Coordinates of C-alpha atoms in Angstrom, one line a residue:
M1 CA 68.4 85.5 76.8
A2 CA 67.0 85.1 80.2
S3 CA 65.1 88.0 81.8
K4 CA 67.0 90.1 84.4
I5 CA 63.9 90.6 86.5
V6 CA 63.3 88.1 89.3
K7 CA 59.5 87.6 89.8
K8 CA 59.1 83.9 90.5
A9 CA 59.8 81.8 93.6
V10 CA 59.8 78.0 94.2
I11 CA 59.1 76.6 97.6
P12 CA 59.8 72.8 97.9
A13 CA 57.4 71.4 100.5
A14 CA 57.2 67.7 99.7
G15 CA 59.4 66.4 102.5
L16 CA 58.0 63.8 105.0
G17 CA 58.9 65.8 108.1
T18 CA 60.1 62.7 109.9
R19 CA 62.0 64.8 112.6
F20 CA 58.6 66.0 113.8
L21 CA 56.7 62.7 114.0
P22 CA 54.1 61.9 115.2
A23 CA 52.9 65.5 114.7
T24 CA 53.6 65.3 111.0
K25 CA 51.9 62.0 110.4
A26 CA 48.8 63.9 109.3
M27 CA 50.0 67.5 109.2
P28 CA 52.6 68.9 106.9
K29 CA 55.6 70.1 108.8
E30 CA 55.3 73.4 106.9
M31 CA 52.0 74.0 108.7
L32 CA 53.5 73.6 112.2
P33 CA 52.9 77.0 113.7
I34 CA 55.4 79.4 115.1
V35 CA 53.2 81.0 117.8
D36 CA 50.1 81.4 115.6
K37 CA 51.4 81.4 112.0
P38 CA 52.5 78.3 109.9
T39 CA 56.2 78.3 109.1
I40 CA 55.5 78.3 105.4
Q41 CA 53.6 81.6 105.7
Y42 CA 56.8 83.3 107.0
I43 CA 58.6 82.1 103.8
I44 CA 55.8 83.4 101.6
E45 CA 55.7 86.7 103.3
E46 CA 59.4 87.1 102.7
A47 CA 58.9 86.4 99.0
V48 CA 56.1 88.9 98.7
E49 CA 58.2 91.6 100.6
S50 CA 61.0 90.9 98.1
G51 CA 58.9 91.7 95.1
I52 CA 58.1 88.1 94.0
E53 CA 54.8 88.0 92.1
D54 CA 54.3 84.3 91.4
I55 CA 55.0 81.4 93.8
L56 CA 55.1 77.7 93.1
I57 CA 54.8 75.3 96.1
V58 CA 56.0 71.8 95.3
T59 CA 54.0 69.5 97.5
G60 CA 53.7 65.8 98.0
K61 CA 51.3 63.2 99.4
G62 CA 49.4 64.4 102.5
K63 CA 50.1 68.1 101.9
R64 CA 46.6 69.3 101.1
A65 CA 46.5 71.4 104.2
I66 CA 49.0 73.8 102.6
E67 CA 46.7 74.4 99.7
D68 CA 43.7 74.9 102.0
H69 CA 45.5 77.4 104.1
F70 CA 46.2 79.7 101.1
D71 CA 42.7 79.2 99.7
S72 CA 39.7 81.5 100.4
V73 CA 37.1 80.3 103.0
P74 CA 34.0 82.3 102.3
E75 CA 32.0 80.8 105.2
L76 CA 34.7 81.8 107.7
E77 CA 35.1 85.2 106.2
Q78 CA 31.3 85.8 106.4
I79 CA 31.2 84.8 110.0
L80 CA 34.0 87.1 110.9
I81 CA 32.3 90.0 109.1
E82 CA 29.0 89.3 110.9
K83 CA 30.7 89.2 114.3
G84 CA 32.7 92.3 113.6
K85 CA 36.0 90.6 114.0
S86 CA 37.8 92.7 111.5
E87 CA 41.3 92.1 112.9
F88 CA 40.8 88.3 112.3
L89 CA 39.3 88.9 108.9
K90 CA 42.4 90.8 107.9
L91 CA 44.6 87.9 109.0
V92 CA 42.6 85.4 107.0
E93 CA 42.6 87.6 103.9
E94 CA 46.4 88.0 104.0
T95 CA 46.8 84.3 103.2
T96 CA 44.5 84.5 100.1
N97 CA 45.6 87.6 98.3
I98 CA 48.8 86.0 96.9
N99 CA 49.3 84.4 93.5
I100 CA 50.3 80.8 94.5
H101 CA 50.5 77.8 92.3
F102 CA 50.9 74.1 93.3
I103 CA 52.4 71.1 91.7
R104 CA 53.0 67.6 93.3
Q105 CA 56.3 65.8 93.4
S106 CA 55.1 62.2 92.7
K107 CA 58.0 60.5 94.4
P108 CA 60.4 61.7 97.2
M109 CA 63.5 61.9 95.0
G110 CA 65.3 64.7 96.7
L111 CA 65.5 68.5 96.6
G112 CA 67.0 68.7 93.2
H113 CA 64.1 66.7 91.7
A114 CA 61.6 68.9 93.6
V115 CA 63.2 72.0 92.0
L116 CA 63.1 70.3 88.6
Q117 CA 59.3 70.1 88.8
A118 CA 59.2 73.9 88.5
K119 CA 60.8 74.0 85.0
A120 CA 57.6 74.7 83.1
F121 CA 56.5 77.3 85.7
V122 CA 59.8 79.2 85.6
G123 CA 60.4 79.2 81.8
N124 CA 63.4 81.2 80.7
E125 CA 63.6 83.4 83.8
P126 CA 65.8 83.7 86.9
F127 CA 64.0 82.5 90.0
V128 CA 64.5 81.9 93.7
V129 CA 64.2 78.7 95.7
M130 CA 63.2 79.2 99.3
L131 CA 63.4 76.3 101.8
G132 CA 60.9 76.2 104.7
D133 CA 63.4 75.0 107.3
D134 CA 65.0 78.4 107.5
I135 CA 63.2 81.6 108.6
V136 CA 65.3 84.8 108.2
Q137 CA 64.6 88.1 109.9
A138 CA 66.4 91.0 108.3
E139 CA 65.9 94.7 107.7
I140 CA 66.1 93.9 104.0
P141 CA 64.4 90.6 103.3
C142 CA 66.9 87.8 102.6
T143 CA 65.5 87.0 99.2
K144 CA 65.6 90.7 98.2
Q145 CA 69.3 90.7 99.2
L146 CA 69.9 87.9 96.7
I147 CA 67.9 89.6 94.0
E148 CA 70.0 92.8 94.5
Q149 CA 73.2 90.8 94.1
Y150 CA 71.8 89.1 90.9
E151 CA 71.0 92.5 89.4
K152 CA 74.7 93.3 89.8
T153 CA 76.2 89.9 88.6
E154 CA 73.5 88.4 86.4
S155 CA 74.7 85.1 87.9
S156 CA 73.2 82.5 90.2
I157 CA 73.6 83.4 93.9
I158 CA 73.6 81.0 96.9
G159 CA 72.7 82.4 100.3
V160 CA 75.2 81.5 103.0
Q161 CA 76.2 82.3 106.5
P162 CA 79.0 81.1 108.8
V163 CA 78.2 78.2 111.1
S164 CA 80.1 76.5 113.9
R165 CA 82.6 74.0 112.5
D166 CA 81.1 71.2 114.6
V167 CA 77.8 71.4 112.7
T168 CA 79.1 71.8 109.1
H169 CA 78.3 68.1 108.5
R170 CA 74.6 69.0 108.6
Y171 CA 74.8 71.5 105.7
G172 CA 75.9 72.1 102.1
I173 CA 79.2 73.9 102.5
V174 CA 80.9 76.2 99.9
D175 CA 84.6 76.1 99.0
P176 CA 85.3 79.8 98.4
H177 CA 87.8 80.7 95.7
E178 CA 87.9 84.4 96.2
S179 CA 86.1 86.8 98.6
L180 CA 84.8 90.0 97.0
E181 CA 83.4 93.2 98.5
G182 CA 80.0 93.2 100.2
G183 CA 79.9 89.6 101.3
L184 CA 80.1 88.1 97.8
H185 CA 82.3 85.0 97.1
K186 CA 83.5 83.3 94.0
V187 CA 83.2 79.5 94.6
D188 CA 85.4 76.6 93.6
S189 CA 82.9 73.9 94.7
F190 CA 79.9 73.0 96.8
V191 CA 80.2 70.1 99.2
E192 CA 77.0 68.4 100.5
K193 CA 77.3 67.5 104.2
P194 CA 81.1 66.9 104.4
D195 CA 82.5 64.5 106.9
P196 CA 83.6 66.2 110.1
G197 CA 87.1 67.7 109.7
T198 CA 86.9 67.7 105.9
E199 CA 84.8 70.8 105.4
P200 CA 86.5 73.4 103.1
S201 CA 85.0 76.3 105.0
N202 CA 82.3 77.1 107.6
L203 CA 80.1 78.9 105.0
A204 CA 76.9 77.0 105.0
I205 CA 74.1 77.1 102.4
L206 CA 71.1 78.2 104.4
G207 CA 67.9 77.7 102.4
R208 CA 67.9 80.6 99.9
Y209 CA 69.0 80.3 96.3
L210 CA 68.7 82.4 93.2
F211 CA 69.2 80.5 89.9
T212 CA 69.4 81.3 86.3
P213 CA 67.2 78.9 84.3
Q214 CA 70.3 77.0 83.2
I215 CA 70.2 75.1 86.4
F216 CA 67.4 72.9 84.9
N217 CA 69.9 71.6 82.2
F218 CA 71.9 70.1 85.0
L219 CA 69.0 68.9 87.1
E220 CA 67.6 67.0 84.2
T221 CA 70.9 65.1 83.7
Q222 CA 71.9 64.8 87.3
V223 CA 72.7 61.3 88.4
P224 CA 71.0 60.4 91.8
G225 CA 73.4 60.6 94.7
A226 CA 73.2 59.7 98.4
G227 CA 70.0 57.9 99.2
G228 CA 69.1 57.6 95.5
E229 CA 68.1 61.3 95.5
V230 CA 68.8 64.0 93.0
Q231 CA 71.1 66.4 95.0
L232 CA 70.6 70.1 94.3
T233 CA 74.2 70.7 95.5
D234 CA 75.6 68.4 92.9
A235 CA 73.8 70.2 90.1
I236 CA 75.0 73.6 91.5
T237 CA 78.6 72.3 91.3
R238 CA 78.1 71.4 87.6
L239 CA 76.4 74.7 86.9
N240 CA 79.4 76.5 88.4
D241 CA 81.7 74.7 85.9
S242 CA 79.6 76.1 83.1
E243 CA 78.9 79.6 84.4
R244 CA 79.8 81.5 87.6
V245 CA 77.8 80.8 90.7
Y246 CA 78.4 83.1 93.6
A247 CA 77.9 82.6 97.3
Y248 CA 76.5 85.6 99.2
E249 CA 76.7 86.1 103.0
F250 CA 73.3 87.6 103.6
E251 CA 72.5 89.8 106.5
G252 CA 69.9 88.9 109.1
K253 CA 69.2 86.4 111.8
R254 CA 68.4 82.9 110.6
Y255 CA 66.2 80.6 112.6
D256 CA 66.4 76.8 112.0
V257 CA 62.9 75.4 112.3
G258 CA 63.8 72.1 110.7
E259 CA 64.8 70.4 113.9
K260 CA 63.1 70.3 117.3
L261 CA 65.3 72.4 119.5
G262 CA 65.5 75.2 116.8
F263 CA 61.8 75.1 116.4
I264 CA 61.2 75.5 120.1
R265 CA 63.8 78.4 120.3
T266 CA 62.2 80.1 117.4
T267 CA 58.8 79.9 118.9
L268 CA 60.0 81.4 122.1
E269 CA 61.9 84.2 120.5
F270 CA 59.0 85.1 118.2
A271 CA 56.7 85.1 121.2
L272 CA 59.0 87.5 123.0
M273 CA 58.9 89.9 120.0
R274 CA 55.1 90.2 120.4
N275 CA 53.8 93.1 122.4
D276 CA 50.7 91.1 123.3
L277 CA 52.7 88.1 124.6
A278 CA 56.2 89.1 125.6
E279 CA 55.7 89.9 129.3
D280 CA 53.5 86.9 130.0
V281 CA 56.0 84.6 128.2
K282 CA 58.9 86.0 130.2
T283 CA 56.9 85.3 133.4
M284 CA 56.1 81.8 132.3
M285 CA 59.7 81.0 131.3
K286 CA 60.9 82.2 134.7
E287 CA 58.3 80.1 136.5
L288 CA 59.2 77.0 134.4
L289 CA 62.9 77.4 135.2
I290 CA 62.2 77.7 138.9
D291 CA 59.9 74.7 138.8
S292 CA 62.6 72.7 136.9
E293 CA 65.3 73.6 139.4
M294 CA 63.1 72.8 142.3
G295 CA 62.2 69.4 140.7
A296 CA 65.9 68.6 140.2
M297 CA 66.6 69.3 143.9
Q298 CA 63.9 66.9 145.1

């Protein structure tokens, strides 16, 4: 019998980051900063705030910078102590006081295969999967919301939110069977990137999952799909045939940092939330708009 307590998280971070080339040729896309913090750190902070105690990051070739970021740097810490820069020392220490493990996905065989690498780490426990392309700001952390739903249902929970119909082809989409109270849905099926006009709903899977360990039974036997990759969505569909998988409309604002325009927007919005940057950024944005308009008139 699986434990009811969710204490483990898996963060797949083995992707090539081709959308951000050439920046990601030598730097993991997960290390691209939103203002002054790598995107993956926002994900890990959400996990910790949700009560997660152990985190496994699934990496790939060229991802050593992620491990270095969450490792201690005694030389840097000593210099900061000597120079009395306690505020920077605190920022550095925040990235090292977390129980993080690493495993490498030897081949880029898809998200499902990346999650499968966590089987030994997870054991017979429920766990969350958190994708780095989605940052969620919410009063109650998104992952904690999923955990609260799991505590009620003891079933796998998939985080979803409505998206515009014209972009459903970019996401995994749920085909809801029945809508329950509190944003919970029973699901008939899960469709990976449906062709435009064929989507069963506009409820998109947005980078947060909570699974029972039974998901590994289906990942191990999942036939590779599009692109020769093991699709997580296909395994979820098969799990749903065996035991109930729910979709949950989580509360909070989701930021898509997996594509360029979303990344730029997120950076600007996060800068505007900072007391030390907001006014200067507003002034800069106004100046840039004026310069752009003047340039267009010339």
